[in-house]
CSV table of C-alpha atoms in Angstrom, one decimal:
chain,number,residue,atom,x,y,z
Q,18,UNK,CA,96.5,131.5,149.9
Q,19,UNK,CA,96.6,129.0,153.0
Q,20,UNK,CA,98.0,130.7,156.1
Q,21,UNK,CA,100.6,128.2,156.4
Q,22,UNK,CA,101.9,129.2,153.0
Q,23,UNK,CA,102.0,133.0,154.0
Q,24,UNK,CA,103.6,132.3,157.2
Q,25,UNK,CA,106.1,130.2,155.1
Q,26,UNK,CA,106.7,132.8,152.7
Q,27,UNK,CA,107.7,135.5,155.9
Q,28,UNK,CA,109.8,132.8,157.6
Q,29,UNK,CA,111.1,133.0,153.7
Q,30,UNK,CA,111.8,137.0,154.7
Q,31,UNK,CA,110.0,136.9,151.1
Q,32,UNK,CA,108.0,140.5,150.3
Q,33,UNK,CA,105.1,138.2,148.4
Q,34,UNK,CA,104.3,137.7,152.1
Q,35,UNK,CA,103.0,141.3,152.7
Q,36,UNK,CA,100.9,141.5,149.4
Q,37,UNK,CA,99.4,137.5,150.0
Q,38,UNK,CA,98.6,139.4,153.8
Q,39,UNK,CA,97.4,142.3,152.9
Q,40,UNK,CA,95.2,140.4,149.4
Q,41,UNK,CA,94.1,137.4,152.3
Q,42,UNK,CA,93.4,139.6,155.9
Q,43,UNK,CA,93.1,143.5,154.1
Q,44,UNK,CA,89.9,144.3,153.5
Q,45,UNK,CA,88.9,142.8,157.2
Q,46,UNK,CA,91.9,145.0,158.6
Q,47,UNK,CA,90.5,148.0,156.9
Q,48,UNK,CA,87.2,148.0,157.9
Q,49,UNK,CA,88.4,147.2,161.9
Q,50,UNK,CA,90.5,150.1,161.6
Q,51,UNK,CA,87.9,152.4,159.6
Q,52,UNK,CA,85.6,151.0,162.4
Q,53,UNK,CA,87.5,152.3,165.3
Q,54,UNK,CA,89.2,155.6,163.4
Q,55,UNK,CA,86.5,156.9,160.8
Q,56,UNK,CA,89.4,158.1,158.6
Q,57,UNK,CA,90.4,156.1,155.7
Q,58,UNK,CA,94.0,157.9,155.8
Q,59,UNK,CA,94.5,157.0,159.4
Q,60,UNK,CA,93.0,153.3,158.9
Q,61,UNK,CA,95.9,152.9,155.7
Q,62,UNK,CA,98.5,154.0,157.7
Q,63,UNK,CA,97.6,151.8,160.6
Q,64,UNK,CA,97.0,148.8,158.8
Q,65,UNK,CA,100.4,149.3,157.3
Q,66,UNK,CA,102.0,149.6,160.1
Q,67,UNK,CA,100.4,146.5,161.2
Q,68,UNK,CA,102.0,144.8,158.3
Q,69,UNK,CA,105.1,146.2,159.3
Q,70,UNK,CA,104.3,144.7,162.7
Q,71,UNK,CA,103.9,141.4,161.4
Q,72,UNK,CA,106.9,141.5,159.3
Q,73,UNK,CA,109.0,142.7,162.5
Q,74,UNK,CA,107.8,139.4,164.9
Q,75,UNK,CA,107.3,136.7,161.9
Q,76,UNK,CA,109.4,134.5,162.6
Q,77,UNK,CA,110.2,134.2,165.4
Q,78,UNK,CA,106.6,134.2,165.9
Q,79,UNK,CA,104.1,131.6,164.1
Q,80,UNK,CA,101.3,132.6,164.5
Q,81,UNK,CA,98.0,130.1,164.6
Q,82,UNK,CA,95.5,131.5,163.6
Q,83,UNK,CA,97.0,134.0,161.1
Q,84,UNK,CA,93.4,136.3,161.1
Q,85,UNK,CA,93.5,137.0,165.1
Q,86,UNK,CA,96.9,137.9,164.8
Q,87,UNK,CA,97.0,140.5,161.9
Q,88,UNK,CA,93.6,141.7,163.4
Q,89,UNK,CA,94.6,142.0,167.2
Q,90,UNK,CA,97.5,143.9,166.2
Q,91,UNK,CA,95.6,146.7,164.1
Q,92,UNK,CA,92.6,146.7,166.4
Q,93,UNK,CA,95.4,147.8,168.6
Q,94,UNK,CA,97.4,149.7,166.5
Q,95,UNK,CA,94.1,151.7,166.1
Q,96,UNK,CA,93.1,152.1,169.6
Q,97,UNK,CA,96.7,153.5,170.1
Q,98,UNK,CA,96.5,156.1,167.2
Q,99,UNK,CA,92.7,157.1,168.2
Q,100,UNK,CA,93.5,157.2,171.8
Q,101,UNK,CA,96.6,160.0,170.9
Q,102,UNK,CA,94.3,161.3,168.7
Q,103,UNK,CA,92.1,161.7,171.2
Q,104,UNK,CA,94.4,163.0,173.7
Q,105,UNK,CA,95.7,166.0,171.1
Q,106,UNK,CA,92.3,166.9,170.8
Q,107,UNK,CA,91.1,166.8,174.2
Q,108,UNK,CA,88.0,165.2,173.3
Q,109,UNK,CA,87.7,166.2,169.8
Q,110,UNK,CA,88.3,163.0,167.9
Q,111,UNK,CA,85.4,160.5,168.3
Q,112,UNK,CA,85.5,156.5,167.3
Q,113,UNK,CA,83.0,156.1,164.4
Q,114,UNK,CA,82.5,152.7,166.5
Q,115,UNK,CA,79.1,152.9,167.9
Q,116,UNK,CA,80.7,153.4,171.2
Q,117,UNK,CA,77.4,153.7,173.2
Q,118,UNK,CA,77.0,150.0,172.4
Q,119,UNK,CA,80.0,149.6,174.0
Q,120,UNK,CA,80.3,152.1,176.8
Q,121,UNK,CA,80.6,150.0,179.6
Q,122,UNK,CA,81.6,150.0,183.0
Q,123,UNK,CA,85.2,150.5,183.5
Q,124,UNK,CA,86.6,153.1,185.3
Q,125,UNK,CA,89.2,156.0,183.9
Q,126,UNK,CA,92.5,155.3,184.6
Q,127,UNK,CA,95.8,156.2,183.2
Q,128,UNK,CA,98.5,154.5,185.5
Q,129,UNK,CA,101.0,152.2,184.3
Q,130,UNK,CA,99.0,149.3,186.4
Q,131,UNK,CA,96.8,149.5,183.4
Q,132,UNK,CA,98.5,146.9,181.9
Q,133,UNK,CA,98.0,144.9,184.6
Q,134,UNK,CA,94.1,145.5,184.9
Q,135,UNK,CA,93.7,145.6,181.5
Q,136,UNK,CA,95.1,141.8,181.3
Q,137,UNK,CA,92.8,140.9,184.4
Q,138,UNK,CA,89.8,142.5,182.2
Q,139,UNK,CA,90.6,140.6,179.4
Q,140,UNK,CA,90.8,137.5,181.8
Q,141,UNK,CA,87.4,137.8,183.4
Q,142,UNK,CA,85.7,138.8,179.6
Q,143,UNK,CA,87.5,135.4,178.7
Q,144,UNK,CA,85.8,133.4,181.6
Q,145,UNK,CA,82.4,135.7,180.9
Q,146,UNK,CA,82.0,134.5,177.4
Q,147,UNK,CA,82.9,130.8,178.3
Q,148,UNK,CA,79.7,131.2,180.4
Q,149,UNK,CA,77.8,132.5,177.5
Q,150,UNK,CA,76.0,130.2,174.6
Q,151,UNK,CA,77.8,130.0,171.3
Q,152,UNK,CA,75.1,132.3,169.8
Q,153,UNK,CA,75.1,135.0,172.4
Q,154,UNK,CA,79.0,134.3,172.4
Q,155,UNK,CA,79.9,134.8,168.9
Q,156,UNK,CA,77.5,137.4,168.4
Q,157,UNK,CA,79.2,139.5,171.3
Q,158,UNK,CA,82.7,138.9,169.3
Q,159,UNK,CA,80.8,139.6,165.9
Q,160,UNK,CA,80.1,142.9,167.1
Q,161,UNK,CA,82.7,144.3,169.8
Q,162,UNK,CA,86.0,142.5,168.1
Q,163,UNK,CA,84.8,142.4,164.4
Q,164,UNK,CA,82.6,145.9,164.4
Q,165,UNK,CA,79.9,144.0,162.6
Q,166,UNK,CA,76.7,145.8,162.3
Q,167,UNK,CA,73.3,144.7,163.4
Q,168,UNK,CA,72.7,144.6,159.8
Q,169,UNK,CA,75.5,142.8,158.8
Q,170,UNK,CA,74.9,140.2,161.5
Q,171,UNK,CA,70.9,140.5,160.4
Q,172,UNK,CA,72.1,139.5,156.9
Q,173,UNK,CA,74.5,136.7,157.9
Q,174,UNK,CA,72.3,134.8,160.0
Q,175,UNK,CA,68.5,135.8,159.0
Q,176,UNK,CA,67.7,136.7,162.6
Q,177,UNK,CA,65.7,140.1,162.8
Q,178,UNK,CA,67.7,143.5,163.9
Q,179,UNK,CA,65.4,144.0,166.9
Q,180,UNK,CA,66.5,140.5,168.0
Q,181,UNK,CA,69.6,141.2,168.2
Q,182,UNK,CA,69.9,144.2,170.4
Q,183,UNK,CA,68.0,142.8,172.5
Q,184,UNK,CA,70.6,139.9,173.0
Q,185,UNK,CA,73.2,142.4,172.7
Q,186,UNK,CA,71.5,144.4,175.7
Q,187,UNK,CA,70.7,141.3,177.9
Q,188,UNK,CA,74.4,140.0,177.0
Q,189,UNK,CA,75.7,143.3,178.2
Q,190,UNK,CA,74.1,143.7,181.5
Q,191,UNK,CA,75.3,140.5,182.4
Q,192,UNK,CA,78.7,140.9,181.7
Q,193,UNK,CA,78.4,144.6,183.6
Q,194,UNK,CA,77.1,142.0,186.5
Q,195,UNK,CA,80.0,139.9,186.1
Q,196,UNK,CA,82.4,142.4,186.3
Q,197,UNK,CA,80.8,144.3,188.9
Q,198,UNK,CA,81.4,140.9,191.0
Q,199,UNK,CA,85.1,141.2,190.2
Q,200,UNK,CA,85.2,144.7,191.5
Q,201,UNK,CA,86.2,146.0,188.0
Q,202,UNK,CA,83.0,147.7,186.8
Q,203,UNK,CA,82.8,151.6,188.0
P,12,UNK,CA,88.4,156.7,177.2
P,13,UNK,CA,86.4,154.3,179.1
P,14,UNK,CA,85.0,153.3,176.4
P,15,UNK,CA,88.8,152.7,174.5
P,16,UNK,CA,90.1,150.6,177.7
P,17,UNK,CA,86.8,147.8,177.4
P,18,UNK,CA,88.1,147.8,173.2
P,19,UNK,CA,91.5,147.7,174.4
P,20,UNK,CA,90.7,144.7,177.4
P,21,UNK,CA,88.9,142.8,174.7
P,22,UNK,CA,92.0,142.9,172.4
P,23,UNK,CA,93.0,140.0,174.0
P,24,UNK,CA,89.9,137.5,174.4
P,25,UNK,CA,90.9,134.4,173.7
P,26,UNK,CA,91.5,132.9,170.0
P,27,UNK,CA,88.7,130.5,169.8
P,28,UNK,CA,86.3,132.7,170.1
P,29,UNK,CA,87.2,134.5,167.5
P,30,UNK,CA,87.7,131.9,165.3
P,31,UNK,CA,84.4,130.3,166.7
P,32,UNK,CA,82.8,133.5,165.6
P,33,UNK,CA,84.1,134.6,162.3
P,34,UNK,CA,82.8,131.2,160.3
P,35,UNK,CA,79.3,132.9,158.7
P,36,UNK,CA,78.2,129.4,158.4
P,37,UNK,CA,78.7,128.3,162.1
P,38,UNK,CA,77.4,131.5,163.5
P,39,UNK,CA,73.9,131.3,161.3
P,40,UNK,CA,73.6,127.6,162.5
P,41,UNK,CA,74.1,128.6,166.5
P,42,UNK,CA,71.6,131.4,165.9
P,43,UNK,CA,68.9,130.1,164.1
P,44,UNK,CA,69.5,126.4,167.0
P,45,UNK,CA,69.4,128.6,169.9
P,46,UNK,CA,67.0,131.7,169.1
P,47,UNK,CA,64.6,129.5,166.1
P,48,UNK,CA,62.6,130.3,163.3
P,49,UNK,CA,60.3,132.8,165.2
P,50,UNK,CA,63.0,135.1,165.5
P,51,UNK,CA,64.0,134.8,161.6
P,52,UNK,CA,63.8,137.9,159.4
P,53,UNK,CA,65.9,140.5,158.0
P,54,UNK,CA,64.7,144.2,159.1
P,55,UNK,CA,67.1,145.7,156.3
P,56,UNK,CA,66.3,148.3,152.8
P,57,UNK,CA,68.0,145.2,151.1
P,58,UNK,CA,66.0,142.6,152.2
P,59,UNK,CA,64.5,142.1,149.0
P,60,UNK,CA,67.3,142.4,146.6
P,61,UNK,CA,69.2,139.5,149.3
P,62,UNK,CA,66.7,136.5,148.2
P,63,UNK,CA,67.6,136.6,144.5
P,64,UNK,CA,71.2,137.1,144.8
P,65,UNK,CA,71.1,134.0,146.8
P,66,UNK,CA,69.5,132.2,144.2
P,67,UNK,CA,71.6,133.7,141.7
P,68,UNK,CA,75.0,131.9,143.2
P,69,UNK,CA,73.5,128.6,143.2
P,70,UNK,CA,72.0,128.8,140.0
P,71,UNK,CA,75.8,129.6,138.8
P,72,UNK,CA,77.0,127.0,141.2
P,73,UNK,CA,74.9,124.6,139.0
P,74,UNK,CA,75.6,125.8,136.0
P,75,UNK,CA,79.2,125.6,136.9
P,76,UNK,CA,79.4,122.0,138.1
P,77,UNK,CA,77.5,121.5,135.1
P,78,UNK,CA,80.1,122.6,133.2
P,79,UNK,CA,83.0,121.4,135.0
P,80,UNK,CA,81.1,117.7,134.2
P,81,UNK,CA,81.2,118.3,130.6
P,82,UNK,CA,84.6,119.6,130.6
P,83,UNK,CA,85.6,116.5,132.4
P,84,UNK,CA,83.8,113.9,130.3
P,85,UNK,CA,85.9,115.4,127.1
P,86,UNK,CA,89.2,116.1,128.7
P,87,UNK,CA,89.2,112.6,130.2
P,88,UNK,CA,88.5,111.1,126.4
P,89,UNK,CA,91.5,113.4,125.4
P,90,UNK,CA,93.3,112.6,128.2
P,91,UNK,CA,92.9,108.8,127.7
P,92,UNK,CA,94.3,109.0,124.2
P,93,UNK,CA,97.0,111.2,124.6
P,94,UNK,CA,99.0,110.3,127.8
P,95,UNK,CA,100.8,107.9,129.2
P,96,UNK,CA,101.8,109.6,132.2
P,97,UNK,CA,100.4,108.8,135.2
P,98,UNK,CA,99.1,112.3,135.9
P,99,UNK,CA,95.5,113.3,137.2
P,100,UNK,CA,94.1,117.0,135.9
P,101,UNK,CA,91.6,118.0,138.8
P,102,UNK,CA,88.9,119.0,136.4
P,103,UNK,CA,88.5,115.3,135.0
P,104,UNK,CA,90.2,112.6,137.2
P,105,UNK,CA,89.3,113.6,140.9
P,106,UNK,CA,90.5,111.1,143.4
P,107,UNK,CA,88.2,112.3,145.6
P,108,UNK,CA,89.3,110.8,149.2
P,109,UNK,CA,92.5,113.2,148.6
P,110,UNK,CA,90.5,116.4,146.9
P,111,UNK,CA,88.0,118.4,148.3
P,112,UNK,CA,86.5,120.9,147.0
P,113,UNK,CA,85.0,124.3,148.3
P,114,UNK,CA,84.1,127.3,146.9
P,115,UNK,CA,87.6,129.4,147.7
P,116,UNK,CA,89.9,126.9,148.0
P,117,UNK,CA,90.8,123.1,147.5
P,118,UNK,CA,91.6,121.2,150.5
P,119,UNK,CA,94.4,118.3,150.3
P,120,UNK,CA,94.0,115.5,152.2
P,121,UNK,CA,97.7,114.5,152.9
P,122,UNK,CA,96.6,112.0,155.2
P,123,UNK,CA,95.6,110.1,152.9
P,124,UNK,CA,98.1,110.7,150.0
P,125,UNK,CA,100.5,108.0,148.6
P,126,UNK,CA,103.7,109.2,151.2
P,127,UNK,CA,106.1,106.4,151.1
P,128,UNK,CA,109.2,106.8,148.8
P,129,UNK,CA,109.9,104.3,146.5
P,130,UNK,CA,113.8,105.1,147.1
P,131,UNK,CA,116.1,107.8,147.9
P,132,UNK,CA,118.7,108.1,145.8
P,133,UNK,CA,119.7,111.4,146.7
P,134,UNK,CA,120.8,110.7,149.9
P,135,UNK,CA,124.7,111.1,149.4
P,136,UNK,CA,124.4,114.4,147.9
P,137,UNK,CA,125.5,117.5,149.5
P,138,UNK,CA,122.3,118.9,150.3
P,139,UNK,CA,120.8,116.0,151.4
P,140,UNK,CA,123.7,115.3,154.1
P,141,UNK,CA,123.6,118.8,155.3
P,142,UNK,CA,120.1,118.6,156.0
P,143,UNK,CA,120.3,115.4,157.8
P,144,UNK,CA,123.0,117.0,160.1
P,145,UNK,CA,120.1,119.7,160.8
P,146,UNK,CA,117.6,117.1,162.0
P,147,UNK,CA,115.6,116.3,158.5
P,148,UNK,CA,116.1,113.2,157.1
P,149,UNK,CA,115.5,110.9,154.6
P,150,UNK,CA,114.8,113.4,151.9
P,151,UNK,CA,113.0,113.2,148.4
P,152,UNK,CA,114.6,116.4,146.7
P,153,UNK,CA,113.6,116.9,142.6
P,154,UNK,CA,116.9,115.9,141.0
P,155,UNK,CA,116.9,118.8,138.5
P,156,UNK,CA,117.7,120.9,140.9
P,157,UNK,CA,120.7,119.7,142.0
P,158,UNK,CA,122.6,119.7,138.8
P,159,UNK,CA,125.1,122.5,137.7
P,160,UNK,CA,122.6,125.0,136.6
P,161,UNK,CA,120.8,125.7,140.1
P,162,UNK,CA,123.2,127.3,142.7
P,163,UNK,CA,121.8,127.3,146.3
P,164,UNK,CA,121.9,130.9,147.3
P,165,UNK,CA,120.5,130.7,150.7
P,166,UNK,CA,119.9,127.9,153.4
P,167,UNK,CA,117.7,128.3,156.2
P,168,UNK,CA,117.0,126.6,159.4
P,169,UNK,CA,114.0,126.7,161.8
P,170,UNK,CA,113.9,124.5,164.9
P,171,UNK,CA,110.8,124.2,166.6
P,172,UNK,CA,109.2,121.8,169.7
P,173,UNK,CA,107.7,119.9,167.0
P,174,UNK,CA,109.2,120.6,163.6
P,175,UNK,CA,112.2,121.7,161.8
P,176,UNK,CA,112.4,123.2,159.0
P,177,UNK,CA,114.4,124.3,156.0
P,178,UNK,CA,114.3,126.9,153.3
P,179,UNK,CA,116.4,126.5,150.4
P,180,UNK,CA,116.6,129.2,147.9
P,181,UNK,CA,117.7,127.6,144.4
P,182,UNK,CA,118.6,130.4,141.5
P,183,UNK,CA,119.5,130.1,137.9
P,184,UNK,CA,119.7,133.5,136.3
P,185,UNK,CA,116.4,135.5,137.3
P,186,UNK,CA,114.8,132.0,137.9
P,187,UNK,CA,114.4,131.3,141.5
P,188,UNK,CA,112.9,128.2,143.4
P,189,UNK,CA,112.2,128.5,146.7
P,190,UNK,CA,111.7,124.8,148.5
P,191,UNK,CA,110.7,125.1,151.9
P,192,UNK,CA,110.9,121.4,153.9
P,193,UNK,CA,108.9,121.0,157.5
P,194,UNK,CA,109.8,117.2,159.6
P,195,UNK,CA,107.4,116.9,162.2
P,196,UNK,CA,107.3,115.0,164.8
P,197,UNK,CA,103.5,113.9,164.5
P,198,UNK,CA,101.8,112.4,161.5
P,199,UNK,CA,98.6,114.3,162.8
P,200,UNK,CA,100.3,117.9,161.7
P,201,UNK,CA,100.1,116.6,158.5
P,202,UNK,CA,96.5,115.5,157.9
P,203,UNK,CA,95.2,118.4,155.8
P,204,UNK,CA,96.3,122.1,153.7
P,205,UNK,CA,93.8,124.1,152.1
P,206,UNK,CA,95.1,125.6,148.6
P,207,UNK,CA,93.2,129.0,147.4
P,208,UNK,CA,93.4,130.6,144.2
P,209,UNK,CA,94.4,127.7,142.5
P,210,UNK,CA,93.4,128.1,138.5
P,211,UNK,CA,94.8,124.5,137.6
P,212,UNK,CA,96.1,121.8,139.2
P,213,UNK,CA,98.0,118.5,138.3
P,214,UNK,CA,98.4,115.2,140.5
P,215,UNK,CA,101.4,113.0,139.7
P,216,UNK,CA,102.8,110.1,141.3
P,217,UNK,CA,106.2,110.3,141.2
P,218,UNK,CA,108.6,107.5,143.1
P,219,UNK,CA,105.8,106.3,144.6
P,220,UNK,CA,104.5,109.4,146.2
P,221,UNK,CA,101.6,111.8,145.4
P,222,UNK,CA,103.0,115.1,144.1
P,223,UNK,CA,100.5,118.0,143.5
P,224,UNK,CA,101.4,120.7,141.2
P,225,UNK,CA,99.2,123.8,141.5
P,226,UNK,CA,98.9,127.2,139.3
P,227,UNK,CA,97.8,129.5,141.6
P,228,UNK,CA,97.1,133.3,140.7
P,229,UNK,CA,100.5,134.4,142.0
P,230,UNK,CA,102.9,132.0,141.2
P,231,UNK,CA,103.1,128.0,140.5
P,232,UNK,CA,103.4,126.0,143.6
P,233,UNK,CA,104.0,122.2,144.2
P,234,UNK,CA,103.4,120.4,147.5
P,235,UNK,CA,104.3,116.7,148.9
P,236,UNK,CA,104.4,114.7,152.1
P,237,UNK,CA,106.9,112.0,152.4
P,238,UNK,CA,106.4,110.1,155.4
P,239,UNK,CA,106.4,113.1,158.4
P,240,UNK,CA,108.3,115.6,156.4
P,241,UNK,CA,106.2,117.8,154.2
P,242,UNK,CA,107.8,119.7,151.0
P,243,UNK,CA,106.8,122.5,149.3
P,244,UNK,CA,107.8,124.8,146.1
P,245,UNK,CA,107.3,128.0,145.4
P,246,UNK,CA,109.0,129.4,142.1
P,247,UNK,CA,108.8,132.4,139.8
P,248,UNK,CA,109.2,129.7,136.9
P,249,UNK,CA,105.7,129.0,134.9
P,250,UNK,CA,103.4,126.0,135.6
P,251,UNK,CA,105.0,123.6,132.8
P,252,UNK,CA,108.3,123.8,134.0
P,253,UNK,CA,108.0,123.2,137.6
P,254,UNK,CA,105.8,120.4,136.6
P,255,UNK,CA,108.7,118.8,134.9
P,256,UNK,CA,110.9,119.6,138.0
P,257,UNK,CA,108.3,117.9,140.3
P,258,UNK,CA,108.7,115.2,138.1
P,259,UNK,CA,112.5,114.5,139.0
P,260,UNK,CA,111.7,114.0,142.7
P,261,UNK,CA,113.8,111.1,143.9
């Protein structure tokens, strides 16, 4: 189903808009979640909630595109549970996300200016990958917002596995260099 | 936790880019343009067993188009001999400058659809002077709607910078039909909708404008554009009868 029709069917406050959602956006949501979690009870119950989420600001929202949206909020929805998670455990519940691909450069911190910093990371990331090419571009999204594999991504586009760490490597230093300009790497 | 606040600071990146990114298509094209053919190869268990599933969906996409053709060829004889109703069936009649067709969905080019109303001779109804007191107006409504049998249960509006918007909930016993009405403001809003799912679909002109009539794997659903306002119908009725509802649109 178009995304204009789903959107028209929550502005409709019809239920039909959770189940074309979830039959559309679901299996991407699940494997986001599944990504950043590991456990397929936590993923369910975050992606549902995400519904929930959607069901809560749709209208007023309209959101364009649909995908970002739905995904953005359970991306975050899972960072929040993992990071409680986390918290209980003191350490004991690890991100099946290949976080050593992804353990970068930003410093601890647990102030309510995180926010804040958090917004001005997101900013310069923004202006990093506008310096970027489109393949080293959408290949960083592929595989730090999507949690594509370098399998998956091997598949997709026929480029060899070796290839692509090696982009992802060089793409990553750079964007530790970037940020260390900005005074936000640690 | 470092690692959760770079996830967490890249929640945000901007839209494009993950819109840029998430197209298969466009993403093999910018690698194989920027990194070329010496850097082709899958290192994968399943390399092997990839090749022949590709050839597998295009062999089926032959075979299907093949099939489609035939299907066409005969249902347009039928179609020839049977009707006299100005009504195209996808499958055999294609106008193809309004019709595209992909592999998961059918995208309508309402750009370039018939838009302009013959008449409106609905205007001095109630609904139709309630919803030009809301900012939509002229309307092309389906007549059979309006008569005794359908009570309007629910009315909503939406205001936006560049639209407004209506939903209007019709009901007749556990029937409902739910017609949702966007004006906009530019006639550039309106120059394409991609339909998925659809298993048949019917193209009627009705009072001078293109009406599409769709069965779609949930529910039946009719769409069409009348100068910048754009109508749609969602219903829990069957295919057949809101394709003789569609047909009362005046």
């Amino acid at each position: 189903m178009e995304d204009k029709k789903i959107i028209e069917l929550f502005f409709a406050r019809s239920e039909k808009a959770l189940t074309a959602l979830a039959e559309k956006y679901g299996k991407l949501c699940m494997k986001v979640a599944l990504q950043i979690l590991g456990s397929r009870e936590d993923s369910e119950e975050c992606v549902n909630d995400s519904y929930l989420d959607v069901w809560n600001t749709v209208p007023p929202k309209e959101p364009d595109p649909l995908m970002s949206y739905i995904v953005k909020i359970v991306r975050y929805n899972s960072l929040d549970c993992l990071e409680h998670r986390t918290a209980k455990k003191r350490g004991g519940g690890e991100a099946t996300v290949s976080l050593e691909d992804v353990a970068l450069f930003i410093g601890e911190s647990e102030t309510p200016e995180d926010i804040v910093e958090r917004q001005f990371i997101t900013d310069c990331v923004n202006d990093f990958l506008r310096t970027l090419t489109s393949a080293d571009r959408m290949l960083f999204v592929r595989k730090f917002w999507f949690f594509d594999t370098y399998e998956e991504l091997s598949k997709i586009s026929g480029i060899k596995v070796g290839t692509l760490k090696s982009k992802i490597s060089r793409t990553k230093e750079s964007l530790r260099a970037y940020l260390c300009e900005r005074g936000v790497a640690a | 936790m470092k690692d959760l606040e770079f996830l967490y600071a890249i929640n945000d990146i901007d839209d494009e880019f993950i819109t840029e990114a998430a197209d298969d298509e466009r993403l093999k094209e910018a690698f194989c343009a920027e990194w070329g053919e010496e850097d082709k190869g899958v290192e994968t268990d399943s390399d092997t067993e990839e090749a022949p599933q590709q050839k597998s969906t295009k062999r089926t996409h032959k075979v299907s188009f093949k099939k489609i053709m035939l299907v066409a060829v005969i249902s347009a004889l039928l179609f020839a001999v049977a009707t006299t109703v100005s009504a195209y069936v996808f499958e055999f009649n294609i106008k193809e400058e309004l019709v595209e067709f992909f592999d998961d969905h059918i995208r309508l080019h309402l750009d370039k659809v018939d838009s302009t109303a013959d008449s409106y001779s609905l205007l001095g109804t109630d609904l139709a002077k309630e919803l030009e007191e809301n900012g939509i107006s002229p309307v092309t409504l389906p007549a059979a709607l309006l008569t005794e049998e359908w009570i309007i249960k629910e009315i909503a509006y939406q205001h936006g910078e560049s639209f407004t918007a209506a939903n209007i909930e019709f009901v007749k016993d556990d029937l409902l039909m739910a017609l949702h009405i966007v004006e906009y403001t530019h006639i550039e809003q309106l120059a394409s909708s991609n339909i998925h799912n659809a298993k048949k679909g019917t193209l009627q002109n009705i009072n001078g404008i293109d009406v599409f009539v769709f069965d779609l794997s949930i529910e039946p659903y009719a769409k069409w554009v009348n100068g910048l306002t754009a109508y749609s119908i969602m219903t829990n009725c069957d295919y057949e009868t809101l394709l003789e509802i569609s047909k009362t649109i005046q």
